[in-house]
PDB file of C-alpha atoms in Angstrom:
ATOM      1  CA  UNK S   1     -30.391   7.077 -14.663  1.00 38.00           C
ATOM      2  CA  UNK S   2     -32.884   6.484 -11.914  1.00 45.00           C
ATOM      3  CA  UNK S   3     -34.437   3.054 -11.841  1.00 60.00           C
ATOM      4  CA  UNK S   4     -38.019   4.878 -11.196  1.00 70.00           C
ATOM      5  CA  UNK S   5     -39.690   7.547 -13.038  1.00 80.00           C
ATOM      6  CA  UNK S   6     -42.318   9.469 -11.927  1.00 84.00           C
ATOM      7  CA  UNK S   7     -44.606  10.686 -14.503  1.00 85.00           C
ATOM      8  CA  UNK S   8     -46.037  14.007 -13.999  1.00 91.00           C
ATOM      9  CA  UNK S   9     -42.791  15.936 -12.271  1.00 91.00           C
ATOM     10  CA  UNK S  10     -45.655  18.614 -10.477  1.00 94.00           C
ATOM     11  CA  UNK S  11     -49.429  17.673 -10.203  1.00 96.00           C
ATOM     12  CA  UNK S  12     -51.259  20.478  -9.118  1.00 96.00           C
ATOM     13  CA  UNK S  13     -55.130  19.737  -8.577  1.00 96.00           C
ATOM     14  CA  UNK S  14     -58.532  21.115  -6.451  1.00 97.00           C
ATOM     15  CA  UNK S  15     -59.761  19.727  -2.857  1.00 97.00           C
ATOM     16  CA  UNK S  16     -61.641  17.162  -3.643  1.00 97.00           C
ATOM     17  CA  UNK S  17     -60.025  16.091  -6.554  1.00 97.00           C
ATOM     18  CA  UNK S  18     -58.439  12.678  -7.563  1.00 97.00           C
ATOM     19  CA  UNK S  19     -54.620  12.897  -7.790  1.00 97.00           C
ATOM     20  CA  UNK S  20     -53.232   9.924 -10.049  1.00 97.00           C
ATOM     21  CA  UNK S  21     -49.167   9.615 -10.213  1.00 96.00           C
ATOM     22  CA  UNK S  22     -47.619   6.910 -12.553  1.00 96.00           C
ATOM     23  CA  UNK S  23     -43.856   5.782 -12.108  1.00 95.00           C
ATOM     24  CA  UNK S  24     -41.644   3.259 -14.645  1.00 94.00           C
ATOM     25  CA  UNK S  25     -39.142   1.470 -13.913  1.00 91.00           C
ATOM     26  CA  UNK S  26     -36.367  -0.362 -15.629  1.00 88.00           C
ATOM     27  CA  UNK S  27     -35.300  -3.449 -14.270  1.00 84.00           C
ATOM     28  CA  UNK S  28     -37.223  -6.704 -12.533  1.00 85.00           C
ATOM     29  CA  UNK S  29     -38.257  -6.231  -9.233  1.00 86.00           C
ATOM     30  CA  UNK S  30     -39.672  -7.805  -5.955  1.00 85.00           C
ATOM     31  CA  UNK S  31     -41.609  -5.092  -4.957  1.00 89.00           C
ATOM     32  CA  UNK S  32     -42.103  -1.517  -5.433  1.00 92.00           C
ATOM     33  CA  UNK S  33     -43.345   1.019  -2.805  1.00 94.00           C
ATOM     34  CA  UNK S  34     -44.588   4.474  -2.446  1.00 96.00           C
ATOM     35  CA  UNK S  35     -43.894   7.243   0.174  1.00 97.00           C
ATOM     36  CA  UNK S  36     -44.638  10.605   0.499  1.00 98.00           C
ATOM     37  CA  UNK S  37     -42.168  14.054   1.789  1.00 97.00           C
ATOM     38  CA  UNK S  38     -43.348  16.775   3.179  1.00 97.00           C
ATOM     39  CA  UNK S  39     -41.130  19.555   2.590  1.00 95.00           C
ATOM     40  CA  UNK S  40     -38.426  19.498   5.258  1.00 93.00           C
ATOM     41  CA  UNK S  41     -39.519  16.247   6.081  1.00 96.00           C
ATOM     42  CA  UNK S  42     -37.935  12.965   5.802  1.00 96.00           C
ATOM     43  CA  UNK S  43     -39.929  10.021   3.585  1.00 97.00           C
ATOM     44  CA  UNK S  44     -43.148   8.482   4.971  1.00 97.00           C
ATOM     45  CA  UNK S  45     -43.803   5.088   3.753  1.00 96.00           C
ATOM     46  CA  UNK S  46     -47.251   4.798   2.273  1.00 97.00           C
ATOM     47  CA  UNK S  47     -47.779   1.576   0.407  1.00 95.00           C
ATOM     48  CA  UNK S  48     -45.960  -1.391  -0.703  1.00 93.00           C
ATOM     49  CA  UNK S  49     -47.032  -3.188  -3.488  1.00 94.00           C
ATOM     50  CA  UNK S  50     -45.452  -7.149  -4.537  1.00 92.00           C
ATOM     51  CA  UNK S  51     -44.255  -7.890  -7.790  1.00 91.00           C
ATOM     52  CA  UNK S  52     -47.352 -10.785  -7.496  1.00 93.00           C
ATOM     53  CA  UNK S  53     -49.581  -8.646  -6.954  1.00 96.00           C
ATOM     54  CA  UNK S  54     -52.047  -6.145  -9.322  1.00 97.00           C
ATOM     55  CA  UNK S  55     -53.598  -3.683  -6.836  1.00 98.00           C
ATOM     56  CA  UNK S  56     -53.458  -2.559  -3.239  1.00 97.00           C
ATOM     57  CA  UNK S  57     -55.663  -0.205  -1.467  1.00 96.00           C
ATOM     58  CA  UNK S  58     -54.747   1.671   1.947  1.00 95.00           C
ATOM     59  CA  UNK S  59     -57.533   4.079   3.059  1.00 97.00           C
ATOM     60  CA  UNK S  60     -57.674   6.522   0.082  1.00 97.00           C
ATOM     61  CA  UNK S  61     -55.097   5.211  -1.560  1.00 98.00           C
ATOM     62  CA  UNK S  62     -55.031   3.236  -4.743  1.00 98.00           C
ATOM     63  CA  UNK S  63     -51.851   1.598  -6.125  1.00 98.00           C
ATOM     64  CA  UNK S  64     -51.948  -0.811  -9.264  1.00 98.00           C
ATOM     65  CA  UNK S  65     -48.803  -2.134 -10.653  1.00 97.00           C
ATOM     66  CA  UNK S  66     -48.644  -3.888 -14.151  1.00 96.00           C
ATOM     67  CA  UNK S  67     -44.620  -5.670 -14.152  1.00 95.00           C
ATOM     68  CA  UNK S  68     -45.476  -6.129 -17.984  1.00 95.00           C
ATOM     69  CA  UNK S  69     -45.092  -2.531 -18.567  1.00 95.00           C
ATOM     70  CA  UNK S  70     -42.905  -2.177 -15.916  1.00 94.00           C
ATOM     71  CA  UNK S  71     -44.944   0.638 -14.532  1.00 95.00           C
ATOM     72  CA  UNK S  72     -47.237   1.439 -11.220  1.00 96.00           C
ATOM     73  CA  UNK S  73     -49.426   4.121 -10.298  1.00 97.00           C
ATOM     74  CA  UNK S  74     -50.347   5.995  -7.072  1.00 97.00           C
ATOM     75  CA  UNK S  75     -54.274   7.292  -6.906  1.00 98.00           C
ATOM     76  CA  UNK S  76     -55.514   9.418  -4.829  1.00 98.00           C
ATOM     77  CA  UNK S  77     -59.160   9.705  -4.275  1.00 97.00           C
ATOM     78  CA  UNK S  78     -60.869  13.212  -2.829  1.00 97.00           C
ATOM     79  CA  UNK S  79     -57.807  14.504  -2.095  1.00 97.00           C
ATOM     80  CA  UNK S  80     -57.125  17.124   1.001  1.00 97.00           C
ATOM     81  CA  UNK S  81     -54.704  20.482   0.903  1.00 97.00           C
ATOM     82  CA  UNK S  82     -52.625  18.291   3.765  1.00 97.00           C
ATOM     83  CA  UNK S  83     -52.110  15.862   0.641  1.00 98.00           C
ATOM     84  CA  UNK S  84     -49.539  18.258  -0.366  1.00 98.00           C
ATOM     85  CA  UNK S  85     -46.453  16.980  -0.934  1.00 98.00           C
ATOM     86  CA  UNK S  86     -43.949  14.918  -3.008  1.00 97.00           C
ATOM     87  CA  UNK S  87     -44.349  11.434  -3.584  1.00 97.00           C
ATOM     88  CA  UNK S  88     -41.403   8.725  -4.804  1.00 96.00           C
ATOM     89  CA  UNK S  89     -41.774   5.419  -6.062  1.00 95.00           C
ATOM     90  CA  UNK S  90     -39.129   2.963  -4.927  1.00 92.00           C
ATOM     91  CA  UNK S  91     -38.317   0.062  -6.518  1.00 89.00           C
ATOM     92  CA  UNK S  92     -36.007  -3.440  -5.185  1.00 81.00           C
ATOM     93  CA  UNK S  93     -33.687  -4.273  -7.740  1.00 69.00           C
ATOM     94  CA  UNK S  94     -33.067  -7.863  -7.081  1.00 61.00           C
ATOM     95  CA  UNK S  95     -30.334  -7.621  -9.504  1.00 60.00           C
ATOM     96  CA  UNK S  96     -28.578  -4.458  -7.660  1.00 58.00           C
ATOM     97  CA  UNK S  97     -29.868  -6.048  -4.048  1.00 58.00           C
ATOM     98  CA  UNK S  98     -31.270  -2.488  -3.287  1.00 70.00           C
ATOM     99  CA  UNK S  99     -33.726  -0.222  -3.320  1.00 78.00           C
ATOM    100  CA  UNK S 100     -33.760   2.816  -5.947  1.00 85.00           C
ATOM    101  CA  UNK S 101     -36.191   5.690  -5.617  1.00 89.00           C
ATOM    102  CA  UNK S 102     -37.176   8.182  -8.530  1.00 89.00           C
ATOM    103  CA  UNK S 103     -37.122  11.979  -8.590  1.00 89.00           C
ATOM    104  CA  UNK S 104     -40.969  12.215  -7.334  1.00 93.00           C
ATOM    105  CA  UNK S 105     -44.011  13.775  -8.726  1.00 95.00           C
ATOM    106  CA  UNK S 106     -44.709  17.719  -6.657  1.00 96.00           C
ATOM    107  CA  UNK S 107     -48.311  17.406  -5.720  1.00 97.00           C
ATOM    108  CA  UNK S 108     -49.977  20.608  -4.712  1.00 97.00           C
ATOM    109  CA  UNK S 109     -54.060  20.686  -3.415  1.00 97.00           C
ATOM    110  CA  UNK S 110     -55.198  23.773  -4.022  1.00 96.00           C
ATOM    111  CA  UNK S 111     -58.053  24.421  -1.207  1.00 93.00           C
TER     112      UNK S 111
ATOM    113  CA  UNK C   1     -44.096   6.348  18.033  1.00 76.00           C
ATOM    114  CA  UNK C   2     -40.689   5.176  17.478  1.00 85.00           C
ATOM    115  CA  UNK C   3     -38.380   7.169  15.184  1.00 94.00           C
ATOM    116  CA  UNK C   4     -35.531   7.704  13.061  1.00 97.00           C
ATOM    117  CA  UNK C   5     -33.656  10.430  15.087  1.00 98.00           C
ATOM    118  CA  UNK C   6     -31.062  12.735  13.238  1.00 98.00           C
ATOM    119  CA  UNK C   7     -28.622  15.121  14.762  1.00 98.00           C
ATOM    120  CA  UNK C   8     -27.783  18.047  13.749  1.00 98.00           C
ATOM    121  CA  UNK C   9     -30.524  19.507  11.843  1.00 97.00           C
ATOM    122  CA  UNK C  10     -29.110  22.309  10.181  1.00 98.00           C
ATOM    123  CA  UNK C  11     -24.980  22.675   9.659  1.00 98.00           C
ATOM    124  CA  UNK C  12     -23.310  25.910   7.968  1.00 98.00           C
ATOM    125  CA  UNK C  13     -19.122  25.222   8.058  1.00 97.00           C
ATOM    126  CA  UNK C  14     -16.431  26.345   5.510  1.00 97.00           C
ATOM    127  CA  UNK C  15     -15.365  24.145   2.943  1.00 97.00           C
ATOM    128  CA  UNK C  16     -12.241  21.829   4.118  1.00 97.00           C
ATOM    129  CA  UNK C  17     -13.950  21.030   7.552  1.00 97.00           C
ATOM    130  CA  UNK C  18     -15.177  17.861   8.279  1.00 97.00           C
ATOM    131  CA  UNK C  19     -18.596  17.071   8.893  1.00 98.00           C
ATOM    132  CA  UNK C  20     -20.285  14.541  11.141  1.00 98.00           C
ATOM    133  CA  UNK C  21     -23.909  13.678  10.964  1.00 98.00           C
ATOM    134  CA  UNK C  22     -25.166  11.238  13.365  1.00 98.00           C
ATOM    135  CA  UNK C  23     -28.294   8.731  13.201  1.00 98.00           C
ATOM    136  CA  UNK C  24     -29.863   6.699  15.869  1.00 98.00           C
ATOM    137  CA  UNK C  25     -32.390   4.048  14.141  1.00 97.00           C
ATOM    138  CA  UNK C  26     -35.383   2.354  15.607  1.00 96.00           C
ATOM    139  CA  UNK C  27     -34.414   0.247  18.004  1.00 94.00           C
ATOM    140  CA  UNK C  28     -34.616  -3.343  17.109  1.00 92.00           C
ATOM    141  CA  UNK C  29     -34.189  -2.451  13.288  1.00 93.00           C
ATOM    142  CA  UNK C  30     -31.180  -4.440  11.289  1.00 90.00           C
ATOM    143  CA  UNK C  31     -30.523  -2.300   8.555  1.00 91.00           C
ATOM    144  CA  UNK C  32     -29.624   1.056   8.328  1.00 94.00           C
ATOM    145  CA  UNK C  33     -29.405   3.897   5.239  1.00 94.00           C
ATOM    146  CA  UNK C  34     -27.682   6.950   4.414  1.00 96.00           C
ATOM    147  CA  UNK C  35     -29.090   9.032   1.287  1.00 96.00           C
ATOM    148  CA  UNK C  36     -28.430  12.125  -0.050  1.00 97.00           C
ATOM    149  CA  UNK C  37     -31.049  14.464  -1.352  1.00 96.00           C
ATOM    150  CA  UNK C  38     -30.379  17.161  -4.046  1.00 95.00           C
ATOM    151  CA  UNK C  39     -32.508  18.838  -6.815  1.00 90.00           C
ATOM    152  CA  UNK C  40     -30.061  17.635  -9.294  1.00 89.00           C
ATOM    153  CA  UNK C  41     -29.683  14.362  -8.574  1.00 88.00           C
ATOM    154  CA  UNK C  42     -32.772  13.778  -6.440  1.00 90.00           C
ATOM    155  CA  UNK C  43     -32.969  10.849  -3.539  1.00 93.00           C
ATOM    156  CA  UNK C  44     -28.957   9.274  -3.936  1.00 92.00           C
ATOM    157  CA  UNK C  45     -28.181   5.823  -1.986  1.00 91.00           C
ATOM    158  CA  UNK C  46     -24.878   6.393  -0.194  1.00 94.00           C
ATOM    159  CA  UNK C  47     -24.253   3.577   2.044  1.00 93.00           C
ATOM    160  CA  UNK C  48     -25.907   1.189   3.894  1.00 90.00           C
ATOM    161  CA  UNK C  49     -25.930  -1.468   7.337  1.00 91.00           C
ATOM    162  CA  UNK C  50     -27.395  -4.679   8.450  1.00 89.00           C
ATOM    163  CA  UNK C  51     -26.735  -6.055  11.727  1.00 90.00           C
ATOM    164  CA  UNK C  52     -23.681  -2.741  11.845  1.00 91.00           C
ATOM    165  CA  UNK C  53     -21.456  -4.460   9.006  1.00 90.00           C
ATOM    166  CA  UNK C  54     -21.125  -2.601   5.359  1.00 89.00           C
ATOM    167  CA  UNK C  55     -23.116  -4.202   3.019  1.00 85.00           C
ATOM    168  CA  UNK C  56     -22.737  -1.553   0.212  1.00 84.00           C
ATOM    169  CA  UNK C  57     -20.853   1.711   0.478  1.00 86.00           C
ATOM    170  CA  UNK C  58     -20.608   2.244  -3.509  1.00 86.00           C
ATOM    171  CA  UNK C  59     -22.669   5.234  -4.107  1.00 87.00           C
ATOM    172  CA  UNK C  60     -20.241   6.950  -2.021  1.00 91.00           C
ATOM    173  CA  UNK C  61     -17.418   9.286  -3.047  1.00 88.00           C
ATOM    174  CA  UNK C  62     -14.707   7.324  -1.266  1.00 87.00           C
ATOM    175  CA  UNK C  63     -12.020   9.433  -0.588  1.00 93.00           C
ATOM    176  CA  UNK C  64     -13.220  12.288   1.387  1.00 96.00           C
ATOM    177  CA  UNK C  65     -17.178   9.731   3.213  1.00 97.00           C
ATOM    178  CA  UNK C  66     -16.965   7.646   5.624  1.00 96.00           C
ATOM    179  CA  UNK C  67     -19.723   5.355   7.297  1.00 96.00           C
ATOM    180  CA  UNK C  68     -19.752   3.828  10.529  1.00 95.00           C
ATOM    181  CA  UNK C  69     -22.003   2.215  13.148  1.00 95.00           C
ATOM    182  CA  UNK C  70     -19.842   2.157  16.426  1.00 93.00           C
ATOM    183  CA  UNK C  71     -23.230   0.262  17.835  1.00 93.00           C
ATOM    184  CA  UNK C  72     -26.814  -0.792  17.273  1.00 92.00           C
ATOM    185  CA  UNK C  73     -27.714   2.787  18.255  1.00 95.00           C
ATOM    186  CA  UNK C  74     -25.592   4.982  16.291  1.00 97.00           C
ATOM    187  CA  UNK C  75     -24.479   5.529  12.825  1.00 97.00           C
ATOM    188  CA  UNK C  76     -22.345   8.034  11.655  1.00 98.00           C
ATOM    189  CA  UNK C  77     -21.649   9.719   7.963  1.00 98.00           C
ATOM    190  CA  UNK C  78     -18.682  12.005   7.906  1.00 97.00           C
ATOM    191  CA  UNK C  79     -17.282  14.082   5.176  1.00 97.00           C
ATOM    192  CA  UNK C  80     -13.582  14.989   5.300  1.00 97.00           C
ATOM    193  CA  UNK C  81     -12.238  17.377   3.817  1.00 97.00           C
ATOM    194  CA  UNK C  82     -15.724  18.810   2.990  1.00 97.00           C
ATOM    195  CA  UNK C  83     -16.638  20.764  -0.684  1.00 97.00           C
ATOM    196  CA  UNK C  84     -19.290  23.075  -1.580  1.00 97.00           C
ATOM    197  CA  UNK C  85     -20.787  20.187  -3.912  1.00 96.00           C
ATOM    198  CA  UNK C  86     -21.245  18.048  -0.576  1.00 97.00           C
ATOM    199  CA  UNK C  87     -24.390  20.687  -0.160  1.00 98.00           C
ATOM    200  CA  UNK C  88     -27.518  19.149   0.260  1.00 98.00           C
ATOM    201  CA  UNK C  89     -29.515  17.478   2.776  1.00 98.00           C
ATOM    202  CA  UNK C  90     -28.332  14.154   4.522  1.00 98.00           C
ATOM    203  CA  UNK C  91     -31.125  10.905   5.151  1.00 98.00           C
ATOM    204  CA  UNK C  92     -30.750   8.160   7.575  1.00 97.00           C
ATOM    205  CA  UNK C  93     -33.468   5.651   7.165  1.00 96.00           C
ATOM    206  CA  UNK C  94     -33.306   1.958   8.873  1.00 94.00           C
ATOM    207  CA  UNK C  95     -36.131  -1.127   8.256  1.00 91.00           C
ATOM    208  CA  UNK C  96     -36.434  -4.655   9.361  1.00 86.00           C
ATOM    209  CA  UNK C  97     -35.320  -6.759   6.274  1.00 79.00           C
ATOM    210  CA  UNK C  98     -34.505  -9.963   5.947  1.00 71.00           C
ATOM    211  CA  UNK C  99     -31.417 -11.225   4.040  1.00 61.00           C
ATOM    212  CA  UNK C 100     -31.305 -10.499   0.741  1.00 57.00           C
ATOM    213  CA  UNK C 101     -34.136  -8.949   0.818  1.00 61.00           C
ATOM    214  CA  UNK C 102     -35.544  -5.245   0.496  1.00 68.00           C
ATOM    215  CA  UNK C 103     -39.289  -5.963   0.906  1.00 74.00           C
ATOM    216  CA  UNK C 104     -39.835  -4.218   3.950  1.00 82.00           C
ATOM    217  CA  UNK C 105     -40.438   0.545   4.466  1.00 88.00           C
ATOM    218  CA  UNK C 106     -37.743   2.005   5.551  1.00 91.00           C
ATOM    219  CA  UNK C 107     -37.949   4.474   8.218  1.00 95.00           C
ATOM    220  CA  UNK C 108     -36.644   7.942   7.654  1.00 97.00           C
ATOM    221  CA  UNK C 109     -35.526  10.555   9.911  1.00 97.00           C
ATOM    222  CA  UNK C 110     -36.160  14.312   8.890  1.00 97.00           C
ATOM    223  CA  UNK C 111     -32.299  14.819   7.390  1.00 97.00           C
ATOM    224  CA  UNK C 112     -29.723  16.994   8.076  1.00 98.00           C
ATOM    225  CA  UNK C 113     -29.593  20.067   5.823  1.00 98.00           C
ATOM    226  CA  UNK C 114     -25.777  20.466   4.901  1.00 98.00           C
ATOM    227  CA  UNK C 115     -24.364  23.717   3.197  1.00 98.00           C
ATOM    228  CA  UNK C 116     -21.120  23.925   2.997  1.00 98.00           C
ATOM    229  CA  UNK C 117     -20.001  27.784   2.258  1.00 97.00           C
TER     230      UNK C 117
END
């Protein structure tokens, strides 16, 4: 199964709303980052966040990961209809020496 | 901006052909990716580069893929003799990353979308 999880599958919210994505993992890890598709698209790295480290903030983003539960978390604050998209969690293995992304979480902003 | 450039697009062929995607990375980047992207089995890691040698090639089905990087500006992913199941849309992604490490993005290109009829 996939190393990350992402936890809802489809998110679908208001403008202006916060959007808040959680992913799991399995396995230890260096670091775990977040990127976004747009449909047809290739990924867009958003954030990366170390395995040392709690929280990160980029702009209007919000990422918090907690290794303990083996689990991070994507916010998104006031959120736009060109925030519409997928977004994947992908974690570094440093047992497999690679990076493993999970099936995404369907956002949808509803203007 | 620099980017991840992928060629073709879009491919429609019959099943037994082969099929050749191509990927030039951003120049100056060491590693290179291929991924496959399907509904079922979401974003798959199929092979990938550093500094053009094979570091891991296991997620891919063996006897029909092949992955090469002739040069620093090209790398290829062919499928021979191509099957309906090969469907799906192709990623080539490279990154600046250290040894043994995977702590830097990776740079995607927008895919090529494979159907194979």
């Amino acid at each position: 199964s996939q190393q990350g999880e992402e936890d809802p599958q489809a998110l679908s919210i208001q403008e202006g709303e916060n959007a808040t994505m959680n992913c799991s993992y399995k396995t230890s890890i260096n670091n775990l980052q977040w990127y976004r598709q747009n449909s047809g698209r290739g990924l867009v790295h958003l954030i990366l966040i170390r395995s040392n480290e709690r929280e990160k903030h980029s702009g209007r983003l919000r990422v918090t990961l907690d290794t303990s539960k083996k689990s991070s978390s994507l916010l998104i604050t006031a959120s736009r209809a060109a925030d519409t998209a997928s977004y994947f969690c992908a974690t570094d293995d440093t047992n497999a020496g690679k990076s493993t992304f999970g099936d995404g979480t369907t956002l949808t902003v509803k203007p | 901006d620099a980017r991840v450039t992928q060629t073709p697009r879009h491919k429609v062929t019959e099943m037994g052909q082969e099929v050749t995607m191509r990927c030039q990375p951003i120049l100056g980047h060491n590693t290179v990716f291929w991924y496959r992207q399907t509904m079922m089995q979401g974003l798959e890691l199929l092979a990938y580069f550093r500094n053009r040698a094979p570091l891991d090639d296991s997620g891919m089905p063996k006897d029909r893929f092949s992955a090469e990087m002739p040069d620093a500006t090209l790398a290829t992913l062919k499928i021979q003799p191509s099957e309906p199941r090969d469907s799906a849309v192709y990623f080539c992604a490279s990154g600046n990353l250290r040894q043994g490490s995977l702590n830097q993005p990776q740079h995607f290109g927008d895919g090529t979308r494979l159907s194979i009829l």
